[in-house]
mmCIF file of C-alpha atoms in Angstrom:
data_model
loop_
_atom_site.group_PDB
_atom_site.id
_atom_site.type_symbol
_atom_site.label_atom_id
_atom_site.label_comp_id
_atom_site.label_asym_id
_atom_site.label_seq_id
_atom_site.Cartn_x
_atom_site.Cartn_y
_atom_site.Cartn_z
ATOM 1 C CA MET S 294 -12.325 -5.897 -2.287
ATOM 2 C CA GLU S 295 -12.772 -8.507 0.392
ATOM 3 C CA ALA S 296 -9.921 -10.819 1.477
ATOM 4 C CA TRP S 297 -10.229 -14.205 -0.076
ATOM 5 C CA ASP S 298 -9.928 -16.215 3.187
ATOM 6 C CA GLY S 299 -12.197 -13.949 5.207
ATOM 7 C CA SER S 300 -9.466 -13.127 7.949
ATOM 8 C CA GLY S 301 -8.449 -9.654 8.837
ATOM 9 C CA ILE S 302 -6.253 -7.811 6.578
ATOM 10 C CA THR S 303 -3.178 -6.575 8.675
ATOM 11 C CA SER S 304 -0.974 -4.686 6.174
ATOM 12 C CA ILE S 305 -1.015 -3.332 2.504
ATOM 13 C CA CYS S 306 1.904 -2.521 0.355
ATOM 14 C CA ARG S 307 2.094 -1.219 -3.181
ATOM 15 C CA VAL S 308 4.213 -3.246 -5.434
ATOM 16 C CA SER S 309 3.781 -1.120 -8.506
ATOM 17 C CA SER S 310 1.079 1.155 -10.146
ATOM 18 C CA ARG S 311 -0.759 -1.924 -11.238
ATOM 19 C CA ASN S 312 -0.298 -4.309 -8.296
ATOM 20 C CA PHE S 313 -0.550 -4.290 -4.435
ATOM 21 C CA LEU S 314 0.326 -6.891 -1.796
ATOM 22 C CA TYR S 315 -1.760 -7.422 1.305
ATOM 23 C CA THR S 316 -1.199 -9.662 4.333
ATOM 24 C CA ALA S 317 -4.085 -11.668 6.056
ATOM 25 C CA LEU S 318 -3.798 -12.681 9.702
ATOM 26 C CA GLY S 319 -5.324 -16.059 9.392
ATOM 27 C CA LYS S 320 -7.769 -17.479 11.985
ATOM 28 C CA GLY S 321 -8.546 -20.859 13.599
ATOM 29 C CA ALA S 322 -7.169 -23.444 11.356
ATOM 30 C CA THR S 323 -6.469 -20.918 8.523
ATOM 31 C CA SER S 324 -2.721 -20.063 8.268
ATOM 32 C CA GLY S 325 -1.644 -16.408 7.705
ATOM 33 C CA SER S 326 -0.561 -15.446 4.253
ATOM 34 C CA PHE S 327 0.386 -12.722 1.784
ATOM 35 C CA SER S 328 -1.147 -12.174 -1.691
ATOM 36 C CA ILE S 329 -0.345 -9.923 -4.705
ATOM 37 C CA ILE S 330 -3.307 -8.495 -6.271
ATOM 38 C CA ARG S 331 -3.958 -6.643 -9.582
ATOM 39 C CA ALA S 332 -5.520 -3.362 -8.563
ATOM 40 C CA ARG S 333 -7.866 -2.857 -11.378
ATOM 41 C CA THR S 334 -9.434 -6.282 -11.632
ATOM 42 C CA ALA S 335 -8.709 -7.643 -8.105
ATOM 43 C CA ASP S 336 -7.196 -10.832 -9.656
ATOM 44 C CA ARG S 337 -4.801 -12.606 -7.477
ATOM 45 C CA LEU S 338 -1.442 -12.991 -8.963
ATOM 46 C CA CYS S 339 0.321 -14.860 -6.128
ATOM 47 C CA LYS S 340 -0.351 -16.311 -2.687
ATOM 48 C CA HIS S 341 2.026 -17.674 0.001
ATOM 49 C CA ARG S 342 0.849 -19.211 3.216
ATOM 50 C CA PHE S 343 2.753 -19.621 6.507
ATOM 51 C CA VAL S 344 1.586 -22.821 7.951
ATOM 52 C CA GLY S 345 0.593 -22.521 11.694
ATOM 53 C CA MET S 346 1.389 -18.847 11.795
ATOM 54 C CA SER S 347 -0.295 -15.539 11.926
ATOM 55 C CA VAL S 348 0.984 -12.946 9.408
ATOM 56 C CA PHE S 349 0.977 -9.275 10.726
ATOM 57 C CA GLY S 350 2.819 -7.338 8.054
ATOM 58 C CA ALA S 351 4.896 -7.394 4.957
ATOM 59 C CA CYS S 352 6.840 -5.057 2.512
ATOM 60 C CA VAL S 353 8.510 -5.377 -0.873
ATOM 61 C CA SER S 354 11.858 -3.988 -1.897
ATOM 62 C CA GLN S 355 11.193 -0.790 -4.119
ATOM 63 C CA MET S 356 14.354 -1.488 -5.819
ATOM 64 C CA GLU S 357 12.872 -4.593 -7.498
ATOM 65 C CA ALA S 358 9.202 -3.575 -7.538
ATOM 66 C CA HIS S 359 9.290 -3.015 -11.158
ATOM 67 C CA ARG S 360 10.988 -6.176 -12.113
ATOM 68 C CA PRO S 361 8.428 -8.906 -12.782
ATOM 69 C CA SER S 362 10.972 -11.673 -12.711
ATOM 70 C CA SER S 363 11.952 -11.158 -9.150
ATOM 71 C CA LEU S 364 10.476 -9.590 -6.025
ATOM 72 C CA GLN S 365 11.691 -9.707 -2.443
ATOM 73 C CA VAL S 366 8.977 -9.713 0.188
ATOM 74 C CA ALA S 367 9.920 -9.189 3.896
ATOM 75 C CA VAL S 368 7.207 -10.742 6.236
ATOM 76 C CA GLY S 369 6.521 -10.298 9.878
ATOM 77 C CA HIS S 370 4.809 -13.242 11.447
ATOM 78 C CA SER S 371 4.421 -15.245 14.677
ATOM 79 C CA GLY S 372 7.803 -15.486 16.402
ATOM 80 C CA GLY S 373 9.970 -13.926 13.757
ATOM 81 C CA ALA S 374 10.468 -12.478 10.367
ATOM 82 C CA SER S 375 11.081 -13.934 6.821
ATOM 83 C CA VAL S 376 12.014 -12.877 3.300
ATOM 84 C CA VAL S 377 10.310 -14.649 0.431
ATOM 85 C CA SER S 378 11.476 -14.447 -3.135
ATOM 86 C CA VAL S 379 8.654 -14.208 -5.662
ATOM 87 C CA GLY S 380 9.661 -15.182 -9.205
ATOM 88 C CA THR S 381 8.389 -16.969 -12.207
ATOM 89 C CA SER S 382 8.648 -20.328 -10.465
ATOM 90 C CA GLY S 383 6.490 -19.207 -7.468
ATOM 91 C CA PRO S 384 7.398 -17.984 -4.011
ATOM 92 C CA ILE S 385 10.620 -19.273 -2.292
ATOM 93 C CA SER S 386 11.531 -18.667 1.336
ATOM 94 C CA VAL S 387 15.266 -17.560 1.386
ATOM 95 C CA PHE S 388 15.555 -16.169 4.879
ATOM 96 C CA ALA S 389 13.918 -16.924 8.337
ATOM 97 C CA ALA S 390 14.647 -15.360 11.677
ATOM 98 C CA LYS S 391 13.215 -16.531 15.004
ATOM 99 C CA THR S 392 13.112 -13.474 17.344
ATOM 100 C CA GLY S 393 11.184 -14.686 20.422
ATOM 101 C CA SER S 394 8.626 -12.026 19.748
ATOM 102 C CA ASP S 395 6.026 -11.528 17.013
ATOM 103 C CA ILE S 396 7.126 -9.226 14.230
ATOM 104 C CA LEU S 397 4.250 -6.961 13.391
ATOM 105 C CA CYS S 398 5.557 -4.805 10.592
ATOM 106 C CA THR S 399 8.673 -4.656 8.236
ATOM 107 C CA THR S 400 10.157 -2.244 5.745
ATOM 108 C CA PHE S 401 13.177 -2.503 3.474
ATOM 109 C CA LEU S 402 15.563 0.415 3.706
ATOM 110 C CA ALA S 403 15.069 2.572 0.551
ATOM 111 C CA ASP S 404 18.231 1.477 -1.345
ATOM 112 C CA SER S 405 18.227 -2.157 -0.372
ATOM 113 C CA SER S 406 16.647 -5.421 -1.511
ATOM 114 C CA SER S 407 18.126 -7.352 1.437
ATOM 115 C CA VAL S 408 18.343 -5.101 4.526
ATOM 116 C CA PHE S 409 15.104 -4.520 6.447
ATOM 117 C CA VAL S 410 13.850 -3.599 9.761
ATOM 118 C CA GLY S 411 11.114 -5.242 11.774
ATOM 119 C CA GLY S 412 9.052 -3.909 14.681
ATOM 120 C CA GLY S 413 8.218 -6.420 17.421
ATOM 121 C CA ARG S 414 5.317 -6.988 19.823
ATOM 122 C CA ASP S 415 7.878 -6.623 22.592
ATOM 123 C CA GLY S 416 8.885 -3.018 21.391
ATOM 124 C CA HIS S 417 12.199 -3.797 19.874
ATOM 125 C CA ILE S 418 13.117 -2.702 16.427
ATOM 126 C CA ARG S 419 15.310 -5.339 14.847
ATOM 127 C CA LEU S 420 17.730 -4.866 11.775
ATOM 128 C CA PHE S 421 17.960 -7.828 9.407
ATOM 129 C CA ASP S 422 20.039 -8.604 6.446
ATOM 130 C CA SER S 423 19.001 -11.701 4.348
ATOM 131 C CA ARG S 424 22.601 -11.920 2.942
ATOM 132 C CA ILE S 425 24.053 -12.567 6.423
ATOM 133 C CA ASP S 426 24.026 -15.854 8.347
ATOM 134 C CA ILE S 427 20.982 -15.953 10.766
ATOM 135 C CA LYS S 428 23.283 -16.995 13.486
ATOM 136 C CA ARG S 429 24.812 -13.531 13.487
ATOM 137 C CA HIS S 430 21.426 -11.893 14.135
ATOM 138 C CA ASN S 431 20.655 -11.248 17.888
ATOM 139 C CA ARG S 432 17.181 -12.214 18.846
ATOM 140 C CA HIS S 433 16.228 -9.019 20.332
ATOM 141 C CA ARG S 434 18.424 -6.415 18.185
ATOM 142 C CA GLY S 435 19.086 -8.312 14.850
ATOM 143 C CA LEU S 436 22.118 -6.635 13.572
ATOM 144 C CA PHE S 437 22.005 -3.430 15.577
ATOM 145 C CA SER S 438 25.368 -3.197 17.702
ATOM 146 C CA SER S 439 24.011 -1.298 20.579
ATOM 147 C CA LYS S 440 22.957 -3.510 23.633
ATOM 148 C CA THR S 441 19.708 -1.299 23.987
ATOM 149 C CA GLY S 442 19.251 -1.287 20.179
ATOM 150 C CA CYS S 443 16.090 0.700 19.080
ATOM 151 C CA ARG S 444 12.945 0.304 20.858
ATOM 152 C CA HIS S 445 9.568 1.591 21.969
ATOM 153 C CA LYS S 446 7.920 1.073 25.291
ATOM 154 C CA THR S 447 4.987 -0.705 23.713
ATOM 155 C CA GLY S 448 4.469 -2.953 20.637
ATOM 156 C CA VAL S 449 5.719 -1.495 17.267
ATOM 157 C CA HIS S 450 2.593 -1.530 14.962
ATOM 158 C CA GLY S 451 3.834 0.476 12.058
ATOM 159 C CA ILE S 452 7.092 1.072 10.264
ATOM 160 C CA SER S 453 8.028 2.660 6.962
ATOM 161 C CA SER S 454 11.240 3.654 5.331
ATOM 162 C CA MET S 455 11.918 7.209 4.078
ATOM 163 C CA GLN S 456 12.335 7.037 0.301
ATOM 164 C CA THR S 457 14.182 10.495 0.338
ATOM 165 C CA ASP S 458 16.961 9.101 2.736
ATOM 166 C CA ALA S 459 18.373 5.553 2.500
ATOM 167 C CA HIS S 460 19.323 5.540 6.155
ATOM 168 C CA GLN S 461 16.104 6.701 7.696
ATOM 169 C CA PHE S 462 12.814 5.038 8.782
ATOM 170 C CA VAL S 463 9.784 5.939 10.858
ATOM 171 C CA SER S 464 8.154 3.693 13.388
ATOM 172 C CA ALA S 465 4.926 3.910 15.408
ATOM 173 C CA CYS S 466 3.973 2.078 18.615
ATOM 174 C CA MET S 467 0.696 1.196 20.368
ATOM 175 C CA ASP S 468 0.816 4.108 22.765
ATOM 176 C CA GLY S 469 0.835 6.817 19.856
ATOM 177 C CA GLN S 470 4.608 7.682 19.883
ATOM 178 C CA VAL S 471 6.107 8.033 16.407
ATOM 179 C CA ASP S 472 9.952 8.315 16.146
ATOM 180 C CA MET S 473 12.358 8.879 13.227
ATOM 181 C CA TRP S 474 15.407 6.691 13.257
ATOM 182 C CA ASP S 475 18.757 7.045 11.425
ATOM 183 C CA VAL S 476 20.829 3.853 10.666
ATOM 184 C CA ARG S 477 24.474 4.311 9.551
ATOM 185 C CA MET S 478 25.977 1.236 8.098
ATOM 186 C CA ILE S 479 29.613 1.604 7.694
ATOM 187 C CA HIS S 480 30.364 -1.982 6.415
ATOM 188 C CA ALA S 481 27.341 -4.142 5.561
ATOM 189 C CA ASN S 482 29.081 -7.258 6.583
ATOM 190 C CA ASP S 483 30.568 -6.174 9.732
ATOM 191 C CA VAL S 484 28.099 -6.544 12.454
ATOM 192 C CA GLY S 485 30.143 -4.563 14.966
ATOM 193 C CA ASN S 486 29.932 -1.401 12.738
ATOM 194 C CA ILE S 487 26.209 -1.407 12.407
ATOM 195 C CA GLY S 488 24.422 1.048 14.690
ATOM 196 C CA ALA S 489 21.549 3.516 14.862
ATOM 197 C CA THR S 490 20.581 6.771 16.368
ATOM 198 C CA ALA S 491 17.061 8.135 16.796
ATOM 199 C CA ARG S 492 15.243 11.431 17.421
ATOM 200 C CA SER S 493 11.681 11.947 18.405
ATOM 201 C CA LEU S 494 9.396 13.022 15.545
ATOM 202 C CA ASN S 495 5.838 13.621 17.116
ATOM 203 C CA ARG S 496 3.283 11.997 19.327
ATOM 204 C CA LEU S 497 -0.173 11.810 18.097
ATOM 205 C CA SER S 498 -1.557 12.650 21.491
ATOM 206 C CA GLY S 499 0.349 15.959 21.418
ATOM 207 C CA GLN S 500 -2.602 17.673 19.358
ATOM 208 C CA SER S 501 -5.125 17.080 22.148
ATOM 209 C CA GLU S 502 -5.534 16.363 25.850
ATOM 210 C CA ILE S 503 -6.898 12.905 25.397
ATOM 211 C CA ALA S 504 -4.967 9.785 25.729
ATOM 212 C CA ALA S 505 -2.989 8.763 22.761
ATOM 213 C CA PRO S 506 -5.071 6.436 20.362
ATOM 214 C CA CYS S 507 -3.316 3.331 19.400
ATOM 215 C CA ILE S 508 -1.795 3.377 15.813
ATOM 216 C CA LEU S 509 -3.001 0.844 13.489
ATOM 217 C CA GLY S 510 -2.368 1.468 9.730
ATOM 218 C CA PHE S 511 0.845 3.533 9.102
ATOM 219 C CA ASP S 512 2.920 4.541 6.118
ATOM 220 C CA VAL S 513 5.321 7.247 4.830
ATOM 221 C CA SER S 514 5.272 8.878 1.384
ATOM 222 C CA ASN S 515 7.112 11.846 0.037
ATOM 223 C CA ASP S 516 7.957 13.260 3.549
ATOM 224 C CA VAL S 517 4.446 12.838 4.624
ATOM 225 C CA VAL S 518 3.700 10.461 7.584
ATOM 226 C CA ALA S 519 0.121 8.939 7.666
ATOM 227 C CA ALA S 520 -1.320 7.135 10.788
ATOM 228 C CA ALA S 521 -4.622 5.548 11.222
ATOM 229 C CA SER S 522 -5.560 5.204 14.810
ATOM 230 C CA GLY S 523 -8.209 3.738 17.030
ATOM 231 C CA ASP S 524 -10.340 6.899 17.073
ATOM 232 C CA GLY S 525 -11.383 6.626 13.417
ATOM 233 C CA LEU S 526 -8.970 9.480 12.164
ATOM 234 C CA VAL S 527 -5.894 9.358 9.685
ATOM 235 C CA ARG S 528 -3.361 11.945 10.729
ATOM 236 C CA LEU S 529 -1.000 13.360 8.184
ATOM 237 C CA TRP S 530 2.071 15.279 9.269
ATOM 238 C CA SER S 531 5.534 16.385 7.864
ATOM 239 C CA ALA S 532 8.224 13.839 8.672
ATOM 240 C CA SER S 533 10.837 16.601 8.467
ATOM 241 C CA SER S 534 9.473 19.022 10.823
ATOM 242 C CA GLY S 535 6.822 16.847 12.690
ATOM 243 C CA ARG S 536 4.236 19.488 12.017
ATOM 244 C CA LEU S 537 0.561 18.102 11.964
ATOM 245 C CA LEU S 538 -0.793 18.800 8.458
ATOM 246 C CA ARG S 539 -4.284 17.641 8.968
ATOM 247 C CA ASN S 540 -6.700 15.125 10.434
ATOM 248 C CA VAL S 541 -8.857 13.171 8.093
ATOM 249 C CA THR S 542 -12.017 11.348 9.314
ATOM 250 C CA LEU S 543 -12.460 7.824 7.920
ATOM 251 C CA PRO S 544 -15.908 6.348 7.050
ATOM 252 C CA VAL S 545 -16.714 3.948 9.821
ATOM 253 C CA THR S 546 -19.096 1.490 7.959
ATOM 254 C CA LEU S 547 -16.293 -0.830 6.991
ATOM 255 C CA GLY S 548 -14.797 -0.972 10.589
ATOM 256 C CA LEU S 549 -11.452 -0.004 11.910
ATOM 257 C CA CYS S 550 -8.490 0.739 9.463
ATOM 258 C CA ARG S 551 -5.706 -1.749 10.449
ATOM 259 C CA ALA S 552 -3.668 -1.306 7.266
ATOM 260 C CA LEU S 553 -2.665 1.712 5.316
ATOM 261 C CA ASP S 554 -0.662 2.442 2.037
ATOM 262 C CA LEU S 555 -0.261 6.173 1.168
ATOM 263 C CA ASN S 556 0.780 7.479 -2.194
ATOM 264 C CA TYR S 557 1.132 10.985 -1.516
ATOM 265 C CA ASN S 558 1.710 13.150 -4.590
ATOM 266 C CA PRO S 559 2.337 16.935 -3.644
ATOM 267 C CA ASP S 560 2.317 17.879 -7.373
ATOM 268 C CA MET S 561 -1.220 16.547 -7.851
ATOM 269 C CA ALA S 562 -4.492 17.613 -6.431
ATOM 270 C CA ALA S 563 -5.493 14.271 -5.235
ATOM 271 C CA SER S 564 -3.351 11.385 -3.715
ATOM 272 C CA THR S 565 -4.386 7.737 -3.069
ATOM 273 C CA LEU S 566 -4.944 5.685 0.088
ATOM 274 C CA TYR S 567 -5.295 2.057 0.174
ATOM 275 C CA LEU S 568 -6.819 1.075 3.501
ATOM 276 C CA GLY S 569 -7.409 -2.293 5.078
ATOM 277 C CA GLN S 570 -10.647 -1.980 7.027
ATOM 278 C CA ASP S 571 -11.415 -5.380 8.699
ATOM 279 C CA ASN S 572 -11.133 -7.906 5.855
ATOM 280 C CA ASN S 573 -11.800 -5.414 3.068
ATOM 281 C CA VAL S 574 -9.306 -3.420 0.957
ATOM 282 C CA VAL S 575 -10.572 0.122 -0.041
ATOM 283 C CA ALA S 576 -8.888 2.584 -2.355
ATOM 284 C CA TYR S 577 -9.791 6.186 -1.451
ATOM 285 C CA SER S 578 -8.847 9.352 -3.357
ATOM 286 C CA TYR S 579 -7.543 12.002 -0.833
ATOM 287 C CA ASN S 580 -8.314 15.535 -2.014
ATOM 288 C CA ARG S 581 -7.618 18.586 0.100
ATOM 289 C CA GLY S 582 -8.425 17.038 3.450
ATOM 290 C CA SER S 583 -11.432 14.822 2.390
ATOM 291 C CA LEU S 584 -11.879 11.254 1.264
#
């Protein structure tokens, strides 16, 4: 399926078993946008543009993914992040934060429809809560209390929450480093009590002597981390142990994979990968190391 506006696809996110969301960067006079698509027919159910902005990534709250009357979408775009509520009356913006840096990716924490984290081009990871006044969000840290916050040395190009733990998410940056983070929120409305700790999970360059390839598409599903990188491989490894499970070679005819959604099912022989390759969305069946 090709993006309607012809601009590059920057992220893909499953809304339900029937629908998925993708973001389009926008180019020239075209504003960035997100669209919700019916998977089987490729019919567009909803589209929301960000006038004068590029859109780099978006996610939906899994708490509300199966409620057709309401869907919260956290969007990373030029200079900040927003939350858009998609309901029967159409998309409505309910939260907008200016960060001083492009937000390249977002993810809701597993048990929330309001708390999400965003990865910045400046390497900072910011914590947001759409229920809290934007004035209480620090431009560089969001709601993290630590002065250093959570950050990478290079731009954060991928971020995904762990569905098995409401406090954990995994992030990936352009130099190939992948980290697991733990967010402990004692009182959701007390900014001073919000903080985070982190431990290193893995580096993609650790499996070879070559320089780390930049990470493009990125997702986490059922304790499996998937990252598509600039060398044309999708790497799968265990989030809990950091062990590399396997490398999967992508077909190169459609271009680099810049967006990825993994539906990894350990109880079935085949899992599903939605990939954004240039301005196309492609669904692959992953089966024992091959696509």
